[in-house]
CSV table of C-alpha atoms in Angstrom, one decimal:
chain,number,residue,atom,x,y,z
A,297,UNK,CA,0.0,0.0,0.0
A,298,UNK,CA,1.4,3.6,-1.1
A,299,UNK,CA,1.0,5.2,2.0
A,300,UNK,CA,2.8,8.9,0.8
A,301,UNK,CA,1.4,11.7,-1.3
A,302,UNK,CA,1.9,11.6,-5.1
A,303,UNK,CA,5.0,13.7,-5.3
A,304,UNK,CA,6.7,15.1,-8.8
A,305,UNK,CA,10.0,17.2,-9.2
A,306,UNK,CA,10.3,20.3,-10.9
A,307,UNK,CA,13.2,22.7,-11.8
A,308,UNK,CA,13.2,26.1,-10.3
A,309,UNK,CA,15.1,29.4,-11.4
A,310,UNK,CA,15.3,30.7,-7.6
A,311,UNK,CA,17.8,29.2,-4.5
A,312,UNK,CA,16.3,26.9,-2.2
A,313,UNK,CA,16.3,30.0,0.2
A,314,UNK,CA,14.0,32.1,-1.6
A,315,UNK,CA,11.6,29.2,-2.4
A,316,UNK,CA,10.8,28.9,1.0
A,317,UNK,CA,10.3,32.4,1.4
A,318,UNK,CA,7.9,31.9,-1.4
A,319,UNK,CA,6.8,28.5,-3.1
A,320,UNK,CA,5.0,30.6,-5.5
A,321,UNK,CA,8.5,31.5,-7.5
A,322,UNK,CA,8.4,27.7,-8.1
A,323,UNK,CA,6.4,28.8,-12.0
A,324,UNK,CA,8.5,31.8,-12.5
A,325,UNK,CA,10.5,31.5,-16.3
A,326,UNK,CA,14.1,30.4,-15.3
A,327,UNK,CA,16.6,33.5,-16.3
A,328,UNK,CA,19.9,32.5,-17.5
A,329,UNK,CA,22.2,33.9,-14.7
A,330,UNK,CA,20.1,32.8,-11.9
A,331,UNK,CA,21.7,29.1,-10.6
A,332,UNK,CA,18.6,25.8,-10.3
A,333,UNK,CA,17.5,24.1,-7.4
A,334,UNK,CA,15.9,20.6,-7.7
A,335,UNK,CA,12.5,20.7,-6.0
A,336,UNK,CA,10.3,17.9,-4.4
A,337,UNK,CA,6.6,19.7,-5.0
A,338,UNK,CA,4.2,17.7,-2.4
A,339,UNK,CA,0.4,18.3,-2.2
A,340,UNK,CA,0.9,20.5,1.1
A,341,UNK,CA,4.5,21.9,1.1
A,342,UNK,CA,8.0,22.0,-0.2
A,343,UNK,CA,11.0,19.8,0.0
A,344,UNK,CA,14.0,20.5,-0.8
A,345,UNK,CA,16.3,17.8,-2.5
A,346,UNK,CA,19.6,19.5,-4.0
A,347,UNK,CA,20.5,22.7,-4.9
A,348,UNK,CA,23.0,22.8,-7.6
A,349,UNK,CA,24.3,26.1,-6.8
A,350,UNK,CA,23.5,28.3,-3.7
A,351,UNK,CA,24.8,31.7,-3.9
A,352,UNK,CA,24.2,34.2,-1.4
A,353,UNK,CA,20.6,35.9,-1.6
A,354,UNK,CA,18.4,37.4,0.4
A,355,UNK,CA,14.4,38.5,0.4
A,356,UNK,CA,12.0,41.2,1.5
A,357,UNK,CA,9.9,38.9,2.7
A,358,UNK,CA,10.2,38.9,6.3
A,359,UNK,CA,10.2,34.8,6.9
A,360,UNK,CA,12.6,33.2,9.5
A,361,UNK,CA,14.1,31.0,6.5
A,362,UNK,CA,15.1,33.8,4.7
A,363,UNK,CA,17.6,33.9,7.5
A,364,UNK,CA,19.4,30.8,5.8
A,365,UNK,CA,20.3,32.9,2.8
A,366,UNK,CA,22.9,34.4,4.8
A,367,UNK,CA,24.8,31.4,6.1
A,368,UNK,CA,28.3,30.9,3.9
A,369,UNK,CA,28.4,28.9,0.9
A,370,UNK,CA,30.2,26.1,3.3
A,371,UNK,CA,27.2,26.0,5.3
A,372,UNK,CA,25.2,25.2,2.0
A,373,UNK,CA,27.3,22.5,0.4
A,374,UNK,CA,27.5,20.5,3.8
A,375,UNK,CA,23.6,20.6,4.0
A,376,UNK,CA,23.2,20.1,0.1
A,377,UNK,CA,25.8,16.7,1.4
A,378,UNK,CA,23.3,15.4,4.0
A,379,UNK,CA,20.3,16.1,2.0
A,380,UNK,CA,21.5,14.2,-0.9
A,381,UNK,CA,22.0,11.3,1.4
A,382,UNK,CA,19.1,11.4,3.3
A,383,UNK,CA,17.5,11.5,-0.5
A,384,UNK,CA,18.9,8.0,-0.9
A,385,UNK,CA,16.9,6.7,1.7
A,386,UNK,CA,13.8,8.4,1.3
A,387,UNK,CA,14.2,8.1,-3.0
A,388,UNK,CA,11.8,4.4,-2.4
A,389,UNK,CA,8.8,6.7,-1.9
A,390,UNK,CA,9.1,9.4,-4.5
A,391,UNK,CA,6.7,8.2,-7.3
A,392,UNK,CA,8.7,7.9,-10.7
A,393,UNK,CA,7.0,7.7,-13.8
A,394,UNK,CA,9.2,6.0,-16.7
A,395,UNK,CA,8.4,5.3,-20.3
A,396,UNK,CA,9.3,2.1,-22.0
A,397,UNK,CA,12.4,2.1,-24.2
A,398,UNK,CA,10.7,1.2,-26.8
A,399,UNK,CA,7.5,3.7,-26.9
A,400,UNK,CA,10.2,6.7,-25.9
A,401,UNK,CA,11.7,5.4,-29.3
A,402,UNK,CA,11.7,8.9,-31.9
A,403,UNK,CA,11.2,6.5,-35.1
A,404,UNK,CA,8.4,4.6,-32.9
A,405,UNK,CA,6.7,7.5,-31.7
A,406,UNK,CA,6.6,8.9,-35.4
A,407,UNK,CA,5.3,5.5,-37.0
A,408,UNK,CA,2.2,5.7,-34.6
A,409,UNK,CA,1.7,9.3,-35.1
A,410,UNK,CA,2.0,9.0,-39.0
A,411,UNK,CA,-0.3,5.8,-38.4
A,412,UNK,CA,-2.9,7.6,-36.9
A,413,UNK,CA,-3.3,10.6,-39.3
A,414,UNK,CA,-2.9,8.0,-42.5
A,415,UNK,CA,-4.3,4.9,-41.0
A,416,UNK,CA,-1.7,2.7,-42.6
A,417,UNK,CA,1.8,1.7,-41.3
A,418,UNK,CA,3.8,1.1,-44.8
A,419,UNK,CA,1.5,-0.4,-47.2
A,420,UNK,CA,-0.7,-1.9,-44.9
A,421,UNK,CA,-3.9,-0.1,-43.9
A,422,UNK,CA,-6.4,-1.1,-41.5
A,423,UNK,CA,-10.2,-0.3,-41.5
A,424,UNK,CA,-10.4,0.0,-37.8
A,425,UNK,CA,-8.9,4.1,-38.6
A,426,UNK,CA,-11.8,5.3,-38.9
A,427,UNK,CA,-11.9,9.8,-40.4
A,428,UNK,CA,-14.9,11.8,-40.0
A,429,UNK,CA,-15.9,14.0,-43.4
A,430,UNK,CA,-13.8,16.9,-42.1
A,431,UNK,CA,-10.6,14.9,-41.7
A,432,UNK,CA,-11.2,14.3,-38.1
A,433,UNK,CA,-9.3,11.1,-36.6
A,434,UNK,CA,-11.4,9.4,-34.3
A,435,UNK,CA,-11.0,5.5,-32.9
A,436,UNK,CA,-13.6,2.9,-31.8
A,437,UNK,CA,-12.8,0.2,-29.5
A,438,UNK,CA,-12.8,-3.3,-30.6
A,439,UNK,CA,-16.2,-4.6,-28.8
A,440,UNK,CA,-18.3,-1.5,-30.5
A,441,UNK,CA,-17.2,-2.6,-33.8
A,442,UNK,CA,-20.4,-3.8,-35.8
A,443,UNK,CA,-20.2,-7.8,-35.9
A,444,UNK,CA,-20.5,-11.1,-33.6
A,445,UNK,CA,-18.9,-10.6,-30.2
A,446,UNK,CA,-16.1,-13.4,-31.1
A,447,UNK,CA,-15.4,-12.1,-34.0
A,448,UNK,CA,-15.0,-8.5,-32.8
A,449,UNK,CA,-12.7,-10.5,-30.0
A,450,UNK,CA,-10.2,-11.2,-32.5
A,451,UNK,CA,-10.4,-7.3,-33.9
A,452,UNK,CA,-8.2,-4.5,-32.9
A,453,UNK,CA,-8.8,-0.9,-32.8
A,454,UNK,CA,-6.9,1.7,-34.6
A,455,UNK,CA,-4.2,2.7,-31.5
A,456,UNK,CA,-3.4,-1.1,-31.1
A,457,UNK,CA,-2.9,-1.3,-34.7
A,458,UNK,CA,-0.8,1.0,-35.0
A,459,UNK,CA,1.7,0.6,-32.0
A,460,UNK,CA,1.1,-3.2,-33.3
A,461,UNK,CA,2.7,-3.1,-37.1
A,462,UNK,CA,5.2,-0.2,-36.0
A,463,UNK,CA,6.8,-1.7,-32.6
A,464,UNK,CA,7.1,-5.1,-35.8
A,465,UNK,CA,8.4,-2.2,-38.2
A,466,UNK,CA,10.8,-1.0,-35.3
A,467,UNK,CA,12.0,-4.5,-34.2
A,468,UNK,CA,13.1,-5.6,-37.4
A,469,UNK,CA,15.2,-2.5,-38.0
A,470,UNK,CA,16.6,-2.9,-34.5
A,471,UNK,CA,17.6,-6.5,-35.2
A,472,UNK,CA,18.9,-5.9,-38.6
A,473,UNK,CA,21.4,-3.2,-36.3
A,474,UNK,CA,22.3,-5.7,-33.9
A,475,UNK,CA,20.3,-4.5,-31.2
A,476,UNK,CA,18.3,-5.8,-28.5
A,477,UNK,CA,14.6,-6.1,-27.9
A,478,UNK,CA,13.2,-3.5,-26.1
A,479,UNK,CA,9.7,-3.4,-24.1
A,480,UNK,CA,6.9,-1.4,-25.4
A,481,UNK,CA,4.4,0.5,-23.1
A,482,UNK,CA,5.6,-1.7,-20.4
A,483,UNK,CA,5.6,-5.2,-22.5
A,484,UNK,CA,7.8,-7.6,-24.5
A,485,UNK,CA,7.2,-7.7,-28.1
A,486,UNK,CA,5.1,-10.4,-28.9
A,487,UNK,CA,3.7,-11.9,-32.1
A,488,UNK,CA,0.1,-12.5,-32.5
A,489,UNK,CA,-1.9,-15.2,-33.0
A,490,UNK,CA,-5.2,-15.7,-34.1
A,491,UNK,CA,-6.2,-12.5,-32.5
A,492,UNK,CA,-3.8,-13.7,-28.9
A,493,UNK,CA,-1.8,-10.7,-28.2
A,494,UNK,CA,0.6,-13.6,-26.4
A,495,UNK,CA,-0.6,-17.3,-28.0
A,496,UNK,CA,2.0,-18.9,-25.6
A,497,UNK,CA,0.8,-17.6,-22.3
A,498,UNK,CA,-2.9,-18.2,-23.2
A,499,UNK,CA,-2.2,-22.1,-24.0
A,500,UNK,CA,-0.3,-22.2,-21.0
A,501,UNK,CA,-3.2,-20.7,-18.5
A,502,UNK,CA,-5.7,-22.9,-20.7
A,503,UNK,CA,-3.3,-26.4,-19.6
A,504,UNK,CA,-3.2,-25.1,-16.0
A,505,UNK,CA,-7.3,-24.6,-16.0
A,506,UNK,CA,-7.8,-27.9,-17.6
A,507,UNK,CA,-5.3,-29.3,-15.2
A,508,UNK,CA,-7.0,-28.0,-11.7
A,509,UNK,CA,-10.6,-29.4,-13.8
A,510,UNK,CA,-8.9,-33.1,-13.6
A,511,UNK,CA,-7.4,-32.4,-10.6
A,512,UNK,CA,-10.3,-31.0,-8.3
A,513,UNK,CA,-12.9,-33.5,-10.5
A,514,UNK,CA,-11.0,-36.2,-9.2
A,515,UNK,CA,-10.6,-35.1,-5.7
A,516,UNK,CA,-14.3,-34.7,-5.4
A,517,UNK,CA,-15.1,-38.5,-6.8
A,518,UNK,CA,-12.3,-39.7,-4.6
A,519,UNK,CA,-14.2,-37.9,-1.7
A,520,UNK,CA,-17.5,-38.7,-1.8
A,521,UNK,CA,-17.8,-42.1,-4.6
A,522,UNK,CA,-14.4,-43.9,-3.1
A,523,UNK,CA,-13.6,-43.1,0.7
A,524,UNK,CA,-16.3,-44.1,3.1
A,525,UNK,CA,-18.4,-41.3,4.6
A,526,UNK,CA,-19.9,-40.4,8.1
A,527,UNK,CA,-23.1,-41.7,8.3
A,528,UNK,CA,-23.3,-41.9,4.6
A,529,UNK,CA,-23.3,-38.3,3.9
A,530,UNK,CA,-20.2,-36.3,5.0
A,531,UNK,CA,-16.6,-36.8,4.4
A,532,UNK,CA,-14.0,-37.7,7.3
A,533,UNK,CA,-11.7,-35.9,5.8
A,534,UNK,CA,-11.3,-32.7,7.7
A,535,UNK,CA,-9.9,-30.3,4.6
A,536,UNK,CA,-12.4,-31.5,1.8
A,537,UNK,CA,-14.3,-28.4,2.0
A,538,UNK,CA,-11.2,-26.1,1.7
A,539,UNK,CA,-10.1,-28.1,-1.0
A,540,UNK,CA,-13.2,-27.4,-3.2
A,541,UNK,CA,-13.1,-23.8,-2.4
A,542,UNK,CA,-9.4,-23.5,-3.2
A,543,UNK,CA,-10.4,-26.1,-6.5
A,544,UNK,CA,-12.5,-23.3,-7.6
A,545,UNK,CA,-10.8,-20.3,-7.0
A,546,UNK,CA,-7.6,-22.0,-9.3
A,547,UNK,CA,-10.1,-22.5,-12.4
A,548,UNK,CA,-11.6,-18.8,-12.2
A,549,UNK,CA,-7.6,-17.6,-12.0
A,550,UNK,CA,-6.5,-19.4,-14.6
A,551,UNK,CA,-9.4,-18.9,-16.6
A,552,UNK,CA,-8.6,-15.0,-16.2
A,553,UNK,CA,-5.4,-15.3,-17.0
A,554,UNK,CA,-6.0,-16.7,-20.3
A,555,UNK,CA,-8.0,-13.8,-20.9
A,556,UNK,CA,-6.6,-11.4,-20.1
A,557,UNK,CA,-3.2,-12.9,-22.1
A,558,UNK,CA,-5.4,-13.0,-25.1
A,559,UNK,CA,-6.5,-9.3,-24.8
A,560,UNK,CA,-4.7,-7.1,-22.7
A,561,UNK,CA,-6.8,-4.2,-21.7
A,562,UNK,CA,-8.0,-2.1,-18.1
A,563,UNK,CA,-10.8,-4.8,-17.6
A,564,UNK,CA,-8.9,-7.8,-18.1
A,565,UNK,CA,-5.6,-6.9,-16.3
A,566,UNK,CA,-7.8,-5.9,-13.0
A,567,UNK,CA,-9.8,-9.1,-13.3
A,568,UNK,CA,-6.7,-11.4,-13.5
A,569,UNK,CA,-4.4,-9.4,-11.0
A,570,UNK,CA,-6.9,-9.3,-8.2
A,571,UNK,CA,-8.2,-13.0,-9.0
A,572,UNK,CA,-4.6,-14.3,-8.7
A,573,UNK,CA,-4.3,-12.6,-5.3
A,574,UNK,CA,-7.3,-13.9,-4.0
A,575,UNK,CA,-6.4,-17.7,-4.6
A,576,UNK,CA,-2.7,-16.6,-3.1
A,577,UNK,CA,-4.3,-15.3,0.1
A,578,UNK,CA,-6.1,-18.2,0.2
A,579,UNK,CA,-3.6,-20.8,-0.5
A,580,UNK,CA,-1.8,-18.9,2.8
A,581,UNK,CA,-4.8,-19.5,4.9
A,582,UNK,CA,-5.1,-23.2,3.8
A,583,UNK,CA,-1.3,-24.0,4.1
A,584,UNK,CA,-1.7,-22.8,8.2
A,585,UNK,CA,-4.9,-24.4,8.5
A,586,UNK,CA,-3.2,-27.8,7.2
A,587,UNK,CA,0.1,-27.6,8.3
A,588,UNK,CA,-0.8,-26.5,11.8
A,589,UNK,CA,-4.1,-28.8,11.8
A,590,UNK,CA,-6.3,-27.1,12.5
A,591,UNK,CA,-9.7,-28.7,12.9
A,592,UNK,CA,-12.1,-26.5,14.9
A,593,UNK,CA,-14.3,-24.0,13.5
A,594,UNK,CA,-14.1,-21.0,15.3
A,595,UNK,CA,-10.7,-21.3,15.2
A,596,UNK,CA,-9.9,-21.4,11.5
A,597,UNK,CA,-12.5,-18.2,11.6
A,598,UNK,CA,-9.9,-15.9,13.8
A,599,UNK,CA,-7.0,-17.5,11.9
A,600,UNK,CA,-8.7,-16.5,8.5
A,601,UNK,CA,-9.8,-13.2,9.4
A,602,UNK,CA,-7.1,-11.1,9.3
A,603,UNK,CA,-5.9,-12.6,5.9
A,604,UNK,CA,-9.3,-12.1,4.5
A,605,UNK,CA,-9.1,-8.6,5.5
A,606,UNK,CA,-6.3,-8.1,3.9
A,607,UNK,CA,-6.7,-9.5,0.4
A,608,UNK,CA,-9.8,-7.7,0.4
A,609,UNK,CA,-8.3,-4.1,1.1
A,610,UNK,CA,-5.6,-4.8,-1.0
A,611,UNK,CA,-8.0,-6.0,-3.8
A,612,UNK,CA,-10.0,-3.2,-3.3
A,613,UNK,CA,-7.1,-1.0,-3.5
A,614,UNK,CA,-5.6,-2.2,-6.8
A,615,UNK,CA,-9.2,-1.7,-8.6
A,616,UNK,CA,-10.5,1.4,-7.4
A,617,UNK,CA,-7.6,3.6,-6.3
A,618,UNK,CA,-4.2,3.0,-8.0
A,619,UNK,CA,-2.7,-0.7,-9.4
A,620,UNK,CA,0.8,-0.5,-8.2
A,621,UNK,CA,2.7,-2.9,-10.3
A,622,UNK,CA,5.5,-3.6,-7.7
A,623,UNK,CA,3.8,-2.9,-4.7
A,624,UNK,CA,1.3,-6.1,-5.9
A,625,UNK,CA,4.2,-8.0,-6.9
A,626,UNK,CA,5.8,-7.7,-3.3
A,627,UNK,CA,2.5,-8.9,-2.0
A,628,UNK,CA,2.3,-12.3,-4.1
A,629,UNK,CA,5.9,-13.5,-3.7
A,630,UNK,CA,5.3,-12.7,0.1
A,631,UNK,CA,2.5,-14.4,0.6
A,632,UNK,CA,3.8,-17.2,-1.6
A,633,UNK,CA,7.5,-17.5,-0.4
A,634,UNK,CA,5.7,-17.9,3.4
A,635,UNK,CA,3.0,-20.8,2.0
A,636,UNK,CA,6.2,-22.6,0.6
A,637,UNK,CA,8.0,-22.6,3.1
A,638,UNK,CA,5.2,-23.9,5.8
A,639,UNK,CA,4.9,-26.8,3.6
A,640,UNK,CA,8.5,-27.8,3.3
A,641,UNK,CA,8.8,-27.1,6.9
A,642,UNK,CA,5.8,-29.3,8.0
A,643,UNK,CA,6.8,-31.6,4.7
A,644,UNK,CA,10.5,-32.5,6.4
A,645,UNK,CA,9.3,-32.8,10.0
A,646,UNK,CA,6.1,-34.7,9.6
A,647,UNK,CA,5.5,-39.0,8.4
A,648,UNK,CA,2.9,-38.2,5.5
A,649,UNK,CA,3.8,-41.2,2.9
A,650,UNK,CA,3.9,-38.7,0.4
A,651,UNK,CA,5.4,-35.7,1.5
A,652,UNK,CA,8.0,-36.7,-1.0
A,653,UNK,CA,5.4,-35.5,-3.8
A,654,UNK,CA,5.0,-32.4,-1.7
A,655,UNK,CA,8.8,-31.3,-1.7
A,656,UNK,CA,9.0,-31.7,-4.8
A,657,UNK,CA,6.1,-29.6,-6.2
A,658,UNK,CA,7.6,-26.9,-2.9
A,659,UNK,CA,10.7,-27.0,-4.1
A,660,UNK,CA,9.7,-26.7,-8.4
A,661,UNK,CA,7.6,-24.1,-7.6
A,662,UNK,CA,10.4,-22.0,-6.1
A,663,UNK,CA,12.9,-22.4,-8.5
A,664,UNK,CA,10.1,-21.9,-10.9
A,665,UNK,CA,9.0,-18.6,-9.4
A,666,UNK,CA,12.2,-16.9,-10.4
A,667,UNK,CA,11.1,-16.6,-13.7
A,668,UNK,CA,8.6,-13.7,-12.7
A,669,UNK,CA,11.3,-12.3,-10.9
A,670,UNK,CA,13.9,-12.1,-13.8
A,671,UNK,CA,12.3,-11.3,-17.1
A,672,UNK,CA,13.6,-11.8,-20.6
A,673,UNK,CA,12.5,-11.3,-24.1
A,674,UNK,CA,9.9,-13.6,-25.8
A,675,UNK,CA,12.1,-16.0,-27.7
A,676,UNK,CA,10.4,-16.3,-31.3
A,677,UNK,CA,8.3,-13.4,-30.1
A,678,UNK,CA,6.4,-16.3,-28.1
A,679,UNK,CA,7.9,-17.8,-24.9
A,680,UNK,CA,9.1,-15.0,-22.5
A,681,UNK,CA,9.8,-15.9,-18.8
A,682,UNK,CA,5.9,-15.7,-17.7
A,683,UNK,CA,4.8,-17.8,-20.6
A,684,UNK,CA,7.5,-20.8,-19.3
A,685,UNK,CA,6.3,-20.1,-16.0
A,686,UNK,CA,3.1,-20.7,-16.8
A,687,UNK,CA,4.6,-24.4,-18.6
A,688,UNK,CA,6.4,-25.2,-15.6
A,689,UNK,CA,3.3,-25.3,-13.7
A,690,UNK,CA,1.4,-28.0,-15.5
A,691,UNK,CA,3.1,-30.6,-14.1
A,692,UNK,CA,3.7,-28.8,-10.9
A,693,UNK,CA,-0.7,-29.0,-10.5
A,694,UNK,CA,-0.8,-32.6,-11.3
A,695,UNK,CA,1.9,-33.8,-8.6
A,696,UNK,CA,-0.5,-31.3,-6.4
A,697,UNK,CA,-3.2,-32.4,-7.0
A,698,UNK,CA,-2.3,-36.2,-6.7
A,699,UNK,CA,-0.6,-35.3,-2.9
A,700,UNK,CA,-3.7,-34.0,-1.8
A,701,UNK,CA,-5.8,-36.5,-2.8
A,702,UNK,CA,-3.5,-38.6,-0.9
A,703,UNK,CA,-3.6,-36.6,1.8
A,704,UNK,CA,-7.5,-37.2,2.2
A,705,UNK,CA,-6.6,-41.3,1.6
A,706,UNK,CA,-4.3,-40.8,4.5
A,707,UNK,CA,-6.9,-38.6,7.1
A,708,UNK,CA,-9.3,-40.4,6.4
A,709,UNK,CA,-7.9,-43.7,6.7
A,710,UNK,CA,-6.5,-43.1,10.4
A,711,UNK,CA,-9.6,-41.3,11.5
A,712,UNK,CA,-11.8,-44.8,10.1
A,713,UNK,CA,-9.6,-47.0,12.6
A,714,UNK,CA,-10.0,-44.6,15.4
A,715,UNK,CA,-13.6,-44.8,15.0
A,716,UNK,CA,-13.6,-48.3,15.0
């Protein structure tokens, strides 16, 4: 959670001295033989960050900081020092906003712009660039183009188009220079397929879902068609309910994920992010409810509560008030570094017969993890390091989903004898 004001730096033609005196100097036009100071403009006041010349100056203005002005230029330079320090520390919570390489490209920028007044990149032209009689550009987006909704699915509106064939245009001419791929508006270069802006990672999430479908489907018949039941009727083992709830939360994240992989816009990123949080959270709560076995009621409620809380707030905060990219990322690899290691921890000190399975998929999943934390280029334009993260999980689910299902074999056989 951002919990400082949105902060944004701006030049000024006045000392540091004289700003304080008055922050309204801040929009004067910068003279030519008046030295700059670097400025951190908050919402209520000013900070200041490093002055890159301080020459003696005074003001009219009556304020005790003017009284600074007077102080030598030794006195300046030794607190431009420890502000420039005490910068480095605080430089986590200044809000930086920075372009791509690629979309800060000049050729790029021009292809797009050309794009958009022509409606053609080289000698293709795309209907979607749509003029009014007067010239007027204006752009539909792709689901209020006329036609079926799966059809206008694999469509693309005039922007897309455009950044589309020129970031291809640009990449060639890079790679015919010897140069390396660069991201664009945040993303790899990907090639597109059948309408996918990235085929790989869409096949991928579509595996996983139909993975966690086998995998929960044939949880449930082992549950209630092959282990015997309490009075006919409810399972003994103690997890079954979690199990379904978490079996359903993986297919609506995956199933996301796929779409959103396929078409990349506000809707679809918000949908995937916050459903992929949700069944992280949740994972959390049922790796302490297992590992710790816990059994009773009320207490899996006060255990649950305060993670609920959370996911929900932070949920709620990616949709409605800012999606921080890294500030989300720090919250999934937290949440899932501290599930993985409860289960290896419980995995090594407990006598399951299959905790073996469970290592494994613990200790996969780890290693696998690092490929959302270092990113390369799409090889082929297809397979970056999400889409082979997404691979590496197939497996991963079935080895899951087999230990759990013998981990209900397991409970439920030692609970049947101490019935008995």
């Amino acid at each position: 959670m951002n919990l400082f004001q949105k902060k944004k730096f701006i030049w000024s033609p006045h000392p540091w001295h004289e700003l304080a005196c008055n922050p309204d100097l801040s929009h004067a036009k910068p003279p030519s033989s008046v030295s700059h100071s670097l400025i951190l403009l908050s919402t209520s006041n000013f900070c200041i960050i490093s002055t890159l010349s301080s020459p003696k100056t005074t003001c009219d203005h009556g304020c005790s900081e003017c009284k600074l002005g007077e102080i030598g230029q030794t006195r300046d330079q030794m607190f431009d020092g420890w502000v420039c320090a005490f910068l480095l520390v605080l430089s986590w919570s200044v809000e930086v906003i920075d372009a791509s390489a690629g979309d800060a490209d000049p050729l790029y920028r021009g292809c797009v712009a050309q794009c958009q007044q022509t409606g053609c990149v080289g000698q293709r032209c795309f209907p979607n660039c749509k003029f009014s009689s007067d010239g007027e550009f204006f752009d539909r987006p792709w689901y209020m183009q006329q036609g079926a909704l799966y059809l206008q699915w694999k469509k693309w509106d005039c922007q897309c188009d455009c950044r589309y064939y020129c970031m291809v245009d640009r990449e060639k001419e890079r790679e015919s220079q010897n140069l390396g791929t660069v991201k664009y508006h945040g993303k790899w270069p990907f090639r597109r397929l059948y309408g996918m802006q990235e085929p790989a990672s869409v096949a991928f999430s579509a595996l996983n879902l139909a993975m966690h479908f086998h995998g929960w489907v044939s949880f449930f018949i082992l549950i209630y068609y092959k282990l015997p039941l309490k009075d006919g009727k409810k399972a003994y083992y103690e997890y079954a309910g979690l199990w379904h709830i978490y079996g359903l939360l993986s297919l609506n994240s995956w199933f996301w994920s796929g779409v959103f992989h396929s078409r990349d816009v506000d809707l679809t990123e918000k949908l995937d992010y916050s459903s992929a949080v949700v069944l992280l959270g949740y994972s959390l709560i049922l790796a302490i409810l297992r590992t710790f076995s816990v059994r009773d009621e009320a207490t899996r409620v006060m255990v649950a509560a305060p993670f609920i809380a959370f996911v929900t707030t932070h949920v709620m905060y990616i949709n409605f008030y800012l999606l921080d990219y890294g500030w989300n990322m720090i919250v999934c690899i937290v949440m899932a570094v501290a599930q993985l290691s409860m289960w290896a921890v419980w995995a090594g000190c407990s006598k399951h017969p299959s905790r073996w399975k469970l290592l494994f998929v613990v200790f996969s999943g780890g290693l696998a993890m690092l490929l959302e934390i270092y990113d390369f280029p799409p090889y082929h334009g297809l397979f970056d390091a999400h889409a082979i993260w997404h691979a590496t999980t197939i497996p991963l689910t079935y080895i899951w989903w087999s230990f759990i299902r013998d981990d209900a074999v397991f409970r439920t056989s030692n609970l049947v004898k101490k019935a008995k």
